[in-house]
Short mmCIF file of C-alpha atoms in Angstrom, two decimals:
data_model
loop_
_atom_site.label_atom_id
_atom_site.label_comp_id
_atom_site.label_asym_id
_atom_site.label_seq_id
_atom_site.Cartn_x
_atom_site.Cartn_y
_atom_site.Cartn_z
CA MET A 1 27.61 -1.54 -29.78
CA SER A 2 28.86 -3.80 -27.77
CA HIS A 3 29.95 -7.77 -29.54
CA PHE A 4 30.08 -10.45 -27.76
CA THR A 5 33.14 -12.71 -27.80
CA GLY A 6 32.64 -15.59 -25.42
CA VAL A 7 33.19 -13.14 -22.35
CA CYS A 8 30.86 -12.83 -19.52
CA MET A 9 29.08 -9.48 -20.89
CA SER A 10 26.25 -7.22 -18.77
CA PHE A 11 23.10 -6.00 -21.13
CA THR A 12 19.76 -4.74 -19.62
CA SER A 13 16.89 -7.05 -20.98
CA SER A 14 13.25 -6.04 -22.43
CA PHE A 15 9.99 -7.88 -22.97
CA HIS A 16 6.77 -5.40 -24.15
CA HIS A 17 3.80 -6.73 -24.24
CA GLY A 18 1.15 -4.72 -26.12
CA THR A 19 -1.81 -4.51 -28.59
CA ASP A 20 -0.98 -2.73 -31.83
CA VAL A 21 0.70 -4.49 -34.53
CA VAL A 22 1.55 -3.10 -37.66
CA ILE A 23 2.20 -5.97 -39.71
CA GLY A 24 3.43 -3.79 -42.69
CA HIS A 25 6.43 -2.68 -40.53
CA ASN A 26 7.12 -6.47 -39.48
CA ARG A 27 7.33 -7.96 -43.10
CA ARG A 28 9.28 -4.78 -44.52
CA ASP A 29 6.44 -4.32 -47.11
CA GLU A 30 7.41 -1.77 -50.10
CA LYS A 31 6.28 1.32 -48.48
CA HIS A 32 7.63 0.59 -44.57
CA GLN A 33 11.07 0.05 -46.13
CA GLU A 34 10.88 3.80 -47.43
CA GLU A 35 10.94 4.95 -43.63
CA LYS A 36 13.77 7.37 -42.89
CA HIS A 37 15.07 4.98 -39.83
CA ILE A 38 15.31 1.96 -42.09
CA ASP A 39 18.61 1.13 -43.77
CA PRO A 40 17.68 -1.08 -46.77
CA ASN A 41 20.63 -3.20 -46.81
CA GLY A 42 20.29 -3.92 -43.16
CA LEU A 43 19.68 -7.36 -41.44
CA HIS A 44 16.29 -8.21 -40.82
CA GLU A 45 14.36 -11.85 -41.45
CA THR A 46 10.87 -13.53 -41.33
CA TRP A 47 11.26 -16.61 -39.09
CA ILE A 48 7.15 -16.98 -38.97
CA ASP A 49 4.24 -15.48 -41.22
CA GLU A 50 1.15 -17.03 -40.99
CA PRO A 51 -2.35 -15.29 -42.70
CA ILE A 52 -4.18 -13.84 -39.67
CA GLU A 53 -7.10 -15.53 -42.03
CA GLU A 54 -5.81 -18.73 -42.49
CA ALA A 55 -4.41 -18.88 -38.77
CA TYR A 56 -8.26 -18.12 -37.56
CA GLU A 57 -9.26 -20.73 -39.49
CA ARG A 58 -7.10 -23.52 -38.44
CA LEU A 59 -7.56 -22.46 -34.97
CA PHE A 60 -11.29 -21.72 -34.64
CA GLY A 61 -12.99 -23.43 -38.11
CA GLU A 62 -14.19 -25.99 -36.70
CA ALA A 63 -15.38 -25.04 -33.46
CA LEU A 64 -16.94 -21.87 -34.91
CA LYS A 65 -18.58 -24.81 -37.53
CA GLU A 66 -20.03 -26.55 -35.06
CA TYR A 67 -21.26 -23.48 -32.86
CA ASN A 68 -23.66 -22.67 -36.14
CA GLU A 69 -24.78 -25.64 -36.47
CA LYS A 70 -26.55 -25.76 -33.04
CA GLN A 71 -27.97 -22.12 -33.61
CA LYS A 72 -31.45 -22.73 -34.50
CA ARG A 73 -32.03 -18.47 -36.00
CA SER A 74 -29.78 -17.67 -38.67
CA ASP A 75 -29.56 -14.07 -36.88
CA ARG A 76 -27.53 -15.71 -34.32
CA LYS A 77 -24.66 -17.58 -36.57
CA ILE A 78 -21.18 -16.18 -36.73
CA LYS A 79 -20.49 -15.57 -40.68
CA SER A 80 -16.56 -14.57 -39.63
CA TYR A 81 -14.84 -15.19 -36.02
CA LEU A 82 -12.13 -12.95 -37.20
CA GLN A 83 -14.57 -9.86 -37.82
CA ASN A 84 -16.89 -10.64 -34.76
CA VAL A 85 -13.58 -10.25 -32.40
CA ARG A 86 -12.56 -7.33 -34.22
CA GLN A 87 -15.93 -5.81 -33.90
CA ASN A 88 -15.69 -6.23 -30.35
CA SER A 89 -13.95 -3.78 -28.29
CA LYS A 90 -12.99 -5.29 -25.62
CA LEU A 91 -10.98 -8.17 -27.82
CA ASN A 92 -7.93 -8.04 -30.04
CA ASP A 93 -7.23 -10.57 -32.52
CA ARG A 94 -4.16 -10.35 -32.14
CA TYR A 95 -1.17 -9.43 -29.30
CA GLU A 96 2.39 -8.69 -29.95
CA THR A 97 5.21 -8.26 -27.78
CA ILE A 98 8.65 -6.89 -28.96
CA VAL A 99 11.42 -8.57 -26.96
CA GLN A 100 15.67 -7.02 -26.80
CA VAL A 101 18.19 -7.64 -25.01
CA GLY A 102 20.41 -4.34 -24.15
CA ASN A 103 19.33 -0.95 -25.38
CA GLU A 104 20.47 1.80 -28.38
CA LYS A 105 23.78 2.29 -26.28
CA ASN A 106 25.07 -0.89 -25.32
CA HIS A 107 23.83 -4.48 -26.46
CA PRO A 108 25.02 -7.22 -28.58
CA ASP A 109 25.61 -7.50 -32.03
CA ALA A 110 23.35 -8.11 -34.01
CA GLU A 111 24.20 -12.39 -35.27
CA THR A 112 24.72 -12.67 -31.21
CA SER A 113 20.78 -11.00 -30.81
CA LYS A 114 19.29 -12.85 -33.81
CA THR A 115 20.71 -16.28 -31.85
CA ILE A 116 18.75 -15.36 -28.24
CA LEU A 117 16.07 -14.36 -29.79
CA LYS A 118 15.37 -17.16 -32.04
CA GLU A 119 16.30 -19.58 -29.28
CA TYR A 120 13.97 -17.47 -27.07
CA VAL A 121 11.12 -18.19 -30.16
CA GLU A 122 11.52 -22.19 -29.78
CA ASP A 123 11.92 -21.90 -26.22
CA PHE A 124 8.31 -19.68 -26.10
CA GLN A 125 6.22 -21.66 -28.42
CA LYS A 126 7.57 -25.09 -26.48
CA ARG A 127 6.20 -23.06 -22.93
CA ASN A 128 2.86 -21.18 -23.98
CA LYS A 129 0.86 -23.80 -25.93
CA GLY A 130 -2.66 -21.75 -25.44
CA LEU A 131 -0.66 -18.73 -27.49
CA GLU A 132 -0.40 -19.29 -30.93
CA VAL A 133 2.58 -17.87 -32.45
CA ILE A 134 1.40 -16.50 -36.04
CA GLY A 135 4.60 -13.96 -36.46
CA ALA A 136 8.05 -13.75 -35.36
CA PHE A 137 10.13 -10.99 -37.07
CA PHE A 138 13.72 -10.24 -36.68
CA HIS A 139 14.41 -6.70 -36.72
CA ALA A 140 18.16 -5.26 -36.69
CA ASP A 141 17.92 -2.69 -39.60
CA GLU A 142 16.89 -0.07 -37.81
CA VAL A 143 19.58 2.85 -37.31
CA GLY A 144 20.17 3.77 -33.83
CA GLU A 145 18.15 1.48 -32.76
CA THR A 146 18.79 -2.06 -30.59
CA PRO A 147 18.18 -5.86 -32.19
CA HIS A 148 14.73 -6.79 -31.43
CA LEU A 149 11.92 -9.09 -32.51
CA HIS A 150 8.32 -8.73 -32.88
CA LEU A 151 6.79 -12.07 -31.78
CA ASP A 152 2.73 -11.89 -32.96
CA TYR A 153 0.16 -14.21 -30.98
CA ILE A 154 -3.01 -15.50 -30.87
CA PRO A 155 -4.47 -16.36 -27.43
CA VAL A 156 -6.85 -19.28 -27.39
CA SER A 157 -8.67 -20.47 -24.28
CA ALA A 158 -10.49 -23.68 -25.08
CA GLY A 159 -13.54 -25.66 -22.61
CA ASN A 160 -15.46 -23.04 -23.51
CA LYS A 161 -19.05 -23.75 -21.43
CA THR A 162 -21.12 -21.06 -23.63
CA GLY A 163 -20.53 -19.44 -27.30
CA LEU A 164 -17.71 -21.32 -29.18
CA LYS A 165 -15.92 -23.65 -27.08
CA ILE A 166 -12.29 -22.54 -28.34
CA ARG A 167 -12.61 -18.72 -28.97
CA ASN A 168 -9.95 -15.96 -28.65
CA ASN A 169 -9.45 -15.21 -25.13
CA LEU A 170 -6.17 -14.00 -23.58
CA ASN A 171 -7.17 -14.10 -19.37
CA GLY A 172 -9.04 -17.68 -20.59
CA ALA A 173 -5.66 -18.73 -21.89
CA LEU A 174 -3.18 -17.54 -19.19
CA LYS A 175 -5.20 -18.62 -16.48
CA ALA A 176 -4.56 -22.40 -18.34
CA LEU A 177 -1.09 -21.99 -18.34
CA GLY A 178 -1.51 -20.75 -14.52
CA TYR A 179 -1.42 -17.23 -14.58
CA GLU A 180 -4.27 -15.65 -12.13
CA THR A 181 -5.33 -12.30 -11.08
CA GLU A 182 -4.77 -12.07 -7.33
CA PHE A 183 -4.18 -8.92 -5.10
CA VAL A 184 -0.82 -9.16 -2.82
CA GLU A 185 0.25 -6.73 0.29
CA VAL A 186 3.24 -4.17 -0.03
CA ASP A 187 4.29 -1.86 2.78
CA GLY A 188 1.01 -2.25 4.13
CA HIS A 189 -1.38 -1.60 1.26
CA LYS A 190 -2.77 -4.60 -0.94
CA LYS A 191 -1.98 -4.21 -5.03
CA MET A 192 -3.42 -6.03 -8.12
CA ARG A 193 -1.04 -8.35 -9.98
CA SER A 194 -3.03 -9.47 -12.51
CA ALA A 195 -2.34 -12.39 -14.75
CA GLU A 196 -1.05 -10.09 -17.63
CA MET A 197 2.00 -9.17 -15.18
CA LYS A 198 3.16 -12.73 -13.78
CA PHE A 199 2.98 -13.58 -17.85
CA GLN A 200 5.29 -10.26 -18.67
CA ASP A 201 7.69 -11.49 -15.70
CA ALA A 202 7.67 -15.08 -16.26
CA GLU A 203 8.83 -14.52 -20.16
CA ARG A 204 11.91 -11.18 -18.84
CA GLU A 205 13.11 -14.71 -16.58
CA ALA A 206 12.89 -17.12 -19.26
CA LEU A 207 14.53 -14.32 -21.96
CA ASN A 208 16.97 -13.92 -19.11
CA ARG A 209 17.72 -17.48 -18.64
CA ILE A 210 18.63 -18.05 -22.21
CA CYS A 211 20.69 -14.53 -21.82
CA ARG A 212 23.20 -16.26 -19.15
CA ALA A 213 23.23 -19.84 -20.74
CA HIS A 214 24.97 -17.72 -23.92
CA GLY A 215 27.76 -16.02 -21.17
CA ILE A 216 25.33 -13.03 -21.05
CA GLU A 217 24.43 -11.20 -17.51
CA ILE A 218 21.33 -9.08 -17.29
CA GLU A 219 22.15 -6.45 -14.52
CA ASN A 220 18.32 -5.02 -14.62
CA PRO A 221 16.08 -7.99 -14.58
CA ASN A 222 13.24 -6.41 -12.50
CA ARG A 223 13.03 -2.58 -14.52
CA PRO A 224 10.47 -1.77 -16.85
CA ALA A 225 11.34 -2.48 -20.29
CA GLU A 226 10.21 0.67 -21.36
CA GLU A 227 12.94 2.84 -19.26
CA TYR A 228 16.13 1.22 -21.75
CA CYS A 229 14.41 -0.10 -24.65
CA SER A 230 14.75 1.96 -27.94
CA SER A 231 12.08 1.38 -29.76
CA LYS A 232 9.44 3.45 -30.39
CA GLN A 233 6.13 1.77 -29.34
CA LEU A 234 7.92 0.98 -25.88
CA ARG A 235 9.14 4.88 -25.51
CA GLU A 236 5.34 5.74 -26.20
CA ALA A 237 4.13 3.21 -23.51
CA ARG A 238 7.61 4.59 -21.44
CA ASP A 239 5.87 8.26 -21.21
CA VAL A 240 3.13 6.89 -20.31
CA ARG A 241 3.67 4.87 -17.74
CA ILE A 242 5.93 7.40 -16.21
CA GLU A 243 3.26 10.12 -16.32
CA ASN A 244 0.85 8.00 -14.42
CA GLU A 245 3.34 7.68 -12.14
CA LYS A 246 3.48 10.69 -11.18
CA LYS A 247 -0.12 11.65 -11.13
CA SER A 248 0.40 8.58 -8.38
CA ILE A 249 2.91 10.34 -6.47
CA GLU A 250 1.25 13.61 -6.43
CA LEU A 251 -2.22 11.52 -5.38
CA GLU A 252 0.06 9.77 -2.61
CA ARG A 253 1.68 13.03 -1.65
CA ARG A 254 -2.07 14.42 -1.55
CA GLU A 255 -3.57 11.40 0.65
CA SER A 256 -0.54 11.59 2.88
CA GLU A 257 -0.78 15.42 3.63
CA LEU A 258 -5.24 15.12 4.18
CA GLN A 259 -3.92 11.57 6.56
CA LYS A 260 -1.17 14.25 8.74
CA LYS A 261 -4.26 16.95 8.51
CA GLU A 262 -6.95 14.50 10.03
CA ALA A 263 -4.76 13.33 12.13
CA ALA A 264 -3.89 16.35 13.40
CA ALA A 265 -7.77 17.68 13.09
CA GLU A 266 -8.38 14.50 15.69
CA GLU A 267 -5.99 15.64 18.12
CA ILE A 268 -7.64 18.77 18.17
CA LEU A 269 -10.83 17.20 18.58
CA LYS A 270 -9.39 14.99 21.49
CA GLN A 271 -7.78 18.40 23.39
CA LYS A 272 -11.23 20.24 23.02
CA ASN A 273 -12.77 16.98 24.69
CA GLN A 274 -10.07 17.11 27.33
CA VAL A 275 -10.87 21.05 27.47
CA GLU A 276 -14.75 20.46 27.34
CA SER A 277 -14.59 18.32 30.22
CA GLU A 278 -12.00 20.72 32.19
CA LYS A 279 -14.64 23.30 31.69
CA LYS A 280 -17.13 21.41 33.52
CA ASN A 281 -14.58 20.56 36.01
CA PHE A 282 -14.73 23.95 36.65
CA GLU A 283 -18.03 25.40 35.72
CA ALA A 284 -18.59 22.37 38.48
CA SER A 285 -15.94 24.17 41.06
CA LYS A 286 -17.50 27.77 40.64
CA ILE A 287 -20.95 26.43 41.77
CA GLU A 288 -19.49 25.10 44.94
CA ALA A 289 -17.46 28.45 45.38
CA GLU A 290 -20.26 30.51 44.73
CA LYS A 291 -21.90 28.41 47.06
CA PHE A 292 -19.57 28.72 49.85
CA VAL A 293 -19.34 33.14 48.70
CA GLN A 294 -23.03 32.86 50.03
CA GLU A 295 -23.10 30.99 53.23
CA LEU A 296 -20.42 33.69 53.73
CA ASP A 297 -23.12 36.35 53.39
CA GLU A 298 -25.30 34.88 55.51
CA PRO A 299 -25.91 36.12 59.16
CA VAL A 300 -22.83 35.13 61.68
CA LYS A 301 -24.57 32.71 64.39
CA PRO A 302 -24.17 33.47 67.44
CA LEU A 303 -21.68 32.51 70.31
CA PRO A 304 -22.19 29.60 71.75
CA LYS A 305 -23.28 30.04 75.99
CA LEU A 306 -20.44 31.21 77.90
CA GLU A 307 -21.80 28.32 80.41
CA LYS A 308 -20.29 25.85 78.23
CA VAL A 309 -16.81 27.85 77.99
CA SER A 310 -14.71 25.64 80.99
CA ASN A 311 -13.71 30.08 81.74
CA ILE A 312 -16.77 31.85 82.13
CA GLY A 313 -19.59 30.11 84.60
CA THR A 314 -21.22 30.90 87.64
CA PRO A 315 -20.38 33.45 89.89
CA GLU A 316 -18.43 31.39 92.02
CA ARG A 317 -15.94 30.23 89.32
CA MET A 318 -16.15 33.62 87.76
CA GLU A 319 -14.91 34.67 91.22
CA GLN A 320 -12.53 31.51 91.16
CA ASN A 321 -11.29 32.07 87.84
CA PHE A 322 -10.93 35.96 87.88
CA PRO A 323 -10.08 37.41 91.25
CA THR A 324 -10.32 41.41 91.64
CA GLN A 325 -6.58 42.07 91.75
CA LYS A 326 -5.29 45.08 93.79
CA THR A 327 -3.44 48.29 91.99
CA GLY A 328 -2.08 49.44 95.40
CA THR A 329 -0.75 48.42 98.55
CA PHE A 330 -4.39 49.09 100.47
CA SER A 331 -6.56 49.06 97.14
CA HIS A 332 -8.64 46.60 95.05
CA GLU A 333 -9.32 47.46 91.32
CA SER A 334 -12.52 49.19 90.30
CA PRO A 335 -15.54 47.04 89.12
CA TYR A 336 -14.97 48.66 85.51
CA GLU A 337 -10.95 47.74 85.71
CA TYR A 338 -12.48 44.29 86.34
CA GLY A 339 -15.11 43.92 83.95
CA SER A 340 -13.16 45.08 81.37
CA ARG A 341 -10.07 43.09 82.51
CA MET A 342 -12.66 39.85 82.00
CA THR A 343 -13.81 41.14 78.92
CA ASN A 344 -10.67 40.79 77.26
CA SER A 345 -9.59 38.23 78.35
CA VAL A 346 -13.18 36.58 76.86
CA PHE A 347 -12.47 38.56 73.70
CA GLU A 348 -8.77 36.88 73.48
CA TRP A 349 -10.24 33.46 73.77
CA VAL A 350 -12.77 33.80 71.77
CA LYS A 351 -10.39 35.21 68.79
CA GLU A 352 -8.05 32.40 69.28
CA LYS A 353 -10.56 29.69 69.73
CA PHE A 354 -13.19 31.08 66.41
CA TYR A 355 -12.27 34.35 64.47
CA GLU A 356 -8.50 33.49 63.63
CA PRO A 357 -9.35 30.03 62.48
CA LEU A 358 -12.26 30.98 60.19
CA LYS A 359 -10.72 34.13 59.07
CA ASP A 360 -7.72 31.53 58.05
CA LYS A 361 -10.23 29.51 56.33
CA CYS A 362 -11.68 32.35 54.68
CA ASN A 363 -8.55 33.52 53.23
CA LYS A 364 -7.28 30.42 51.81
CA LEU A 365 -10.48 29.99 50.04
CA MET A 366 -11.10 33.60 48.95
CA ASP A 367 -7.59 32.78 47.04
CA ALA A 368 -8.88 29.74 45.13
CA LEU A 369 -11.49 31.44 44.06
CA LYS A 370 -9.68 33.77 42.40
CA ALA A 371 -7.12 31.02 41.10
CA LEU A 372 -10.44 29.29 39.66
CA LYS A 373 -11.38 32.80 38.25
CA ARG A 374 -8.04 33.27 36.19
CA GLU A 375 -8.01 29.58 35.22
CA ASN A 376 -11.41 30.10 33.95
CA SER A 377 -10.34 32.95 31.91
CA LEU A 378 -7.25 31.12 30.70
CA GLN A 379 -9.90 27.85 29.89
CA LYS A 380 -11.99 30.71 27.91
CA ALA A 381 -9.30 31.97 25.79
CA ARG A 382 -7.65 28.39 24.80
CA ILE A 383 -11.60 27.17 23.84
CA ASN A 384 -11.80 30.58 21.91
CA ALA A 385 -8.27 29.42 20.08
CA LEU A 386 -9.11 26.09 19.91
CA GLU A 387 -12.48 26.85 18.22
CA ALA A 388 -10.66 29.49 16.06
CA GLU A 389 -8.30 26.89 14.79
CA ASN A 390 -10.74 23.81 14.76
CA LYS A 391 -12.48 26.14 12.32
CA GLY A 392 -9.11 26.72 10.27
CA LEU A 393 -8.94 22.78 9.85
CA ASN A 394 -11.96 21.79 8.55
CA GLN A 395 -11.81 24.56 6.27
CA SER A 396 -8.67 23.01 5.44
CA VAL A 397 -9.80 19.60 5.66
CA ASP A 398 -13.05 20.52 2.95
CA LYS A 399 -10.46 21.84 0.19
CA ILE A 400 -7.99 19.31 1.04
CA VAL A 401 -11.06 16.24 0.21
CA GLU A 402 -12.32 18.46 -2.96
CA GLU A 403 -8.97 18.48 -4.44
CA ARG A 404 -8.85 14.63 -3.64
CA LEU A 405 -11.95 14.11 -5.23
CA GLN A 406 -11.35 16.72 -8.12
CA SER A 407 -7.82 15.17 -8.95
CA ARG A 408 -9.62 11.19 -8.67
CA SER A 409 -12.10 12.17 -11.11
CA THR A 410 -9.72 13.49 -13.49
CA ALA A 411 -7.27 10.96 -13.47
CA ILE A 412 -10.58 8.61 -13.63
CA LEU A 413 -11.61 10.89 -16.59
CA GLU A 414 -8.42 11.07 -17.90
CA ARG A 415 -7.78 6.91 -18.02
CA GLY A 416 -11.76 6.62 -19.30
CA ARG A 417 -10.12 8.50 -22.33
CA GLU A 418 -7.36 6.87 -22.81
CA GLU A 419 -9.58 3.72 -22.50
CA GLU A 420 -11.95 4.97 -25.57
CA ARG A 421 -8.85 6.69 -27.49
CA ALA A 422 -7.49 3.03 -27.41
CA LYS A 423 -10.84 1.04 -28.20
CA LEU A 424 -10.89 3.82 -31.19
CA LYS A 425 -7.23 4.18 -32.05
CA PRO A 426 -8.04 0.41 -34.64
CA LYS A 427 -10.93 3.07 -36.60
CA THR A 428 -8.80 5.67 -36.82
CA ASP A 429 -5.80 3.72 -38.18
CA PHE A 430 -7.69 2.31 -40.74
CA TYR A 431 -9.18 6.16 -41.78
CA ASP A 432 -5.92 8.03 -41.87
CA HIS A 433 -4.90 5.06 -44.41
CA PHE A 434 -7.18 4.86 -46.26
CA LEU A 435 -7.34 9.01 -46.84
CA SER A 436 -3.83 8.77 -47.30
CA GLY A 437 -3.84 6.50 -50.07
CA GLU A 438 -2.85 3.26 -48.49
CA LYS A 439 -4.05 -0.36 -49.49
CA THR A 440 -7.80 -0.43 -47.39
CA THR A 441 -10.36 -3.61 -46.85
CA PHE A 442 -13.46 -3.48 -46.07
CA THR A 443 -15.98 -5.79 -44.74
CA ILE A 444 -19.64 -5.22 -46.40
CA ASP A 445 -22.29 -8.03 -45.98
CA GLY A 446 -19.47 -10.59 -44.54
CA LYS A 447 -17.05 -10.02 -47.78
CA ASP A 448 -13.69 -8.02 -48.14
CA TYR A 449 -13.31 -5.49 -50.79
CA THR A 450 -9.83 -4.34 -51.11
CA CYS A 451 -8.69 -0.11 -52.37
CA LEU A 452 -5.58 -0.91 -53.76
CA SER A 453 -4.72 2.91 -52.64
CA GLY A 454 -7.74 4.24 -50.53
CA ALA A 455 -9.26 7.34 -50.71
CA LYS A 456 -7.36 8.20 -54.23
CA THR A 457 -8.61 4.69 -56.22
CA ILE A 458 -12.34 6.02 -55.17
CA LYS A 459 -10.94 9.72 -55.90
CA ASN A 460 -9.48 8.42 -59.46
CA VAL A 461 -12.92 6.43 -60.63
CA PHE A 462 -14.88 9.69 -59.83
CA THR A 463 -12.02 11.76 -61.90
CA GLU A 464 -12.50 9.09 -64.67
CA LEU A 465 -16.35 9.38 -64.82
CA ASP A 466 -16.42 12.97 -64.61
CA GLU A 467 -14.26 13.17 -67.64
CA LEU A 468 -16.57 10.47 -69.66
CA GLU A 469 -19.78 12.80 -69.02
CA SER A 470 -17.85 15.70 -70.70
CA ILE A 471 -17.08 13.86 -74.25
CA THR A 472 -18.71 14.76 -77.01
CA PRO A 473 -19.69 12.36 -79.72
CA THR A 474 -17.19 13.64 -81.77
CA GLY A 475 -14.77 13.52 -78.88
CA LEU A 476 -15.08 10.01 -79.15
CA LYS A 477 -14.73 9.38 -82.24
CA ASN A 478 -11.43 11.56 -81.98
CA LEU A 479 -10.65 9.23 -79.24
CA ALA A 480 -11.31 6.21 -81.21
CA LYS A 481 -8.82 7.66 -84.13
CA ILE A 482 -6.03 8.47 -81.49
CA CYS A 483 -6.16 4.77 -80.30
CA GLU A 484 -6.38 3.08 -84.04
CA ALA A 485 -3.80 5.41 -85.42
CA ARG A 486 -1.37 4.89 -82.35
CA GLY A 487 -2.02 0.74 -82.03
CA PHE A 488 -4.19 0.77 -78.75
CA ASP A 489 -6.59 -1.34 -78.31
CA THR A 490 -8.35 0.78 -75.64
CA VAL A 491 -8.82 4.20 -74.40
CA GLY A 492 -7.85 2.91 -71.01
CA ASP A 493 -4.69 1.41 -72.53
CA ALA A 494 -3.78 5.04 -74.27
CA GLU A 495 -4.43 6.59 -70.86
CA ASP A 496 -2.06 4.55 -68.83
CA TYR A 497 0.61 4.92 -71.17
CA ARG A 498 0.29 9.13 -70.96
CA LYS A 499 0.55 8.68 -67.44
CA LYS A 500 3.47 6.51 -67.89
CA LYS A 501 5.09 9.43 -70.31
CA GLY A 502 4.02 12.26 -67.81
CA LEU A 503 1.88 13.48 -71.14
CA LYS A 504 -0.37 16.23 -70.58
CA SER A 505 -3.01 14.57 -73.19
CA LEU A 506 -3.84 11.96 -75.21
CA PHE A 507 -3.16 13.56 -78.04
CA ASP A 508 0.36 14.14 -77.33
CA ILE A 509 1.17 10.14 -77.80
CA SER A 510 3.42 10.30 -81.05
CA GLU A 511 2.05 7.95 -83.74
CA LYS A 512 3.24 4.23 -83.97
CA THR A 513 5.62 3.66 -86.97
CA GLN A 514 7.42 -0.09 -87.52
CA SER A 515 10.28 0.77 -86.23
CA HIS A 516 9.46 2.47 -82.62
CA GLY A 517 6.36 0.91 -81.56
CA TYR A 518 4.11 3.35 -79.48
CA GLY A 519 5.40 7.06 -80.30
CA ARG A 520 8.41 7.95 -81.95
CA GLY A 521 11.38 9.25 -79.95
CA MET A 522 10.81 6.83 -77.28
#
């Protein structure tokens, strides 16, 4: 443990806001002083302790009276506003904050903590007029724990138009102090900052301000209090928060994976649409190619008339263009030779002007057709692969969506269970106290009845009734003789004496003597 010496030191600070109030623990009632972690010689002080019944009468008595006077029907009148609040699952009869400087491994000494926290209580009362402090308890007697403050208060909301004009309402009280819930932009997402969160942040800063005034620097005022405090309530809150954070991280991870797969699915769909477009273009090209092939299969049109050919025409032009040639010194070529030569010349001209260009064009078109067929096969294979991949992605997306819905449903159910447990906790605590033999107060028809030892009181009553039922007239006479001989006024006095001495029976009580009083040998 660190001690304050006037030199600037660094510690953490903690401010935890909750609804669980164990008033016996706070006051250090006799029963709670026996708790193992409490040092009976340690330092603990009560600075404020106003009974909650008196506080409710002081704060709401006039408003309750005014409300009841306006009610024409008696069943709408409120007998006890405190009981009315306790029966409302949405309200708490009081709230408690646990405040400390440092943690169990590193904190100021008890006197320094006491000075700072007492100043904080006074500052809290000045700043928060709508939060009526009814309890302030300083504990530095818990072994291995940090000196801390239990601050209990009742939120008071004034100026209400319906119901009581002044009533218990935390949101109304915080709103009057300037704290309202809002949604803020964080990393591209809207997150809620409740009025209670703003209030806690402001109170942490107020505590840190007081610490700095006493030469103590706070290292991590923005860290959650549960991370570095040591009280039992805060450790429980820390465990719950960490578990919820783990669930949130897992949910965010799954959402991120889902977003990535959704993006991949969109990209695949885009590619699929592109392939479909290319497929349509290919089909159009295929139709054009098939049409061209069909045209190739059609009969060849006759060649143009030779009259239009420059080298062929009238007999005179043929004679001019194709004169006979000598085959020797004294002879000319025969008609057969002449005709053959002329035919070959015409064939070569037709081949050069018509056949070769047409052949080249046909070869190019056939090559294009073969390329289109190959591309068609590749596109079909690609389409089949994309369809298979798309099917697998759709299945993965469906599975992720189902897991996401199941995870969210589980989180919602778990949150609902936690809320129900929180609502039922006061009742279960009441029954636990009652069954464990602790002092328990019942409210019947607006009146409070107290069992000093819970269920044990009722059990003892029935046990005594059973014992009385089994007593015979002779037994009653003997009891009377015992009481008279031993100087007891009532059988109850004798029974109390027997229990005190640990005797098995009333007959084991020794007779009263002048020298020894009740029982010889006492």
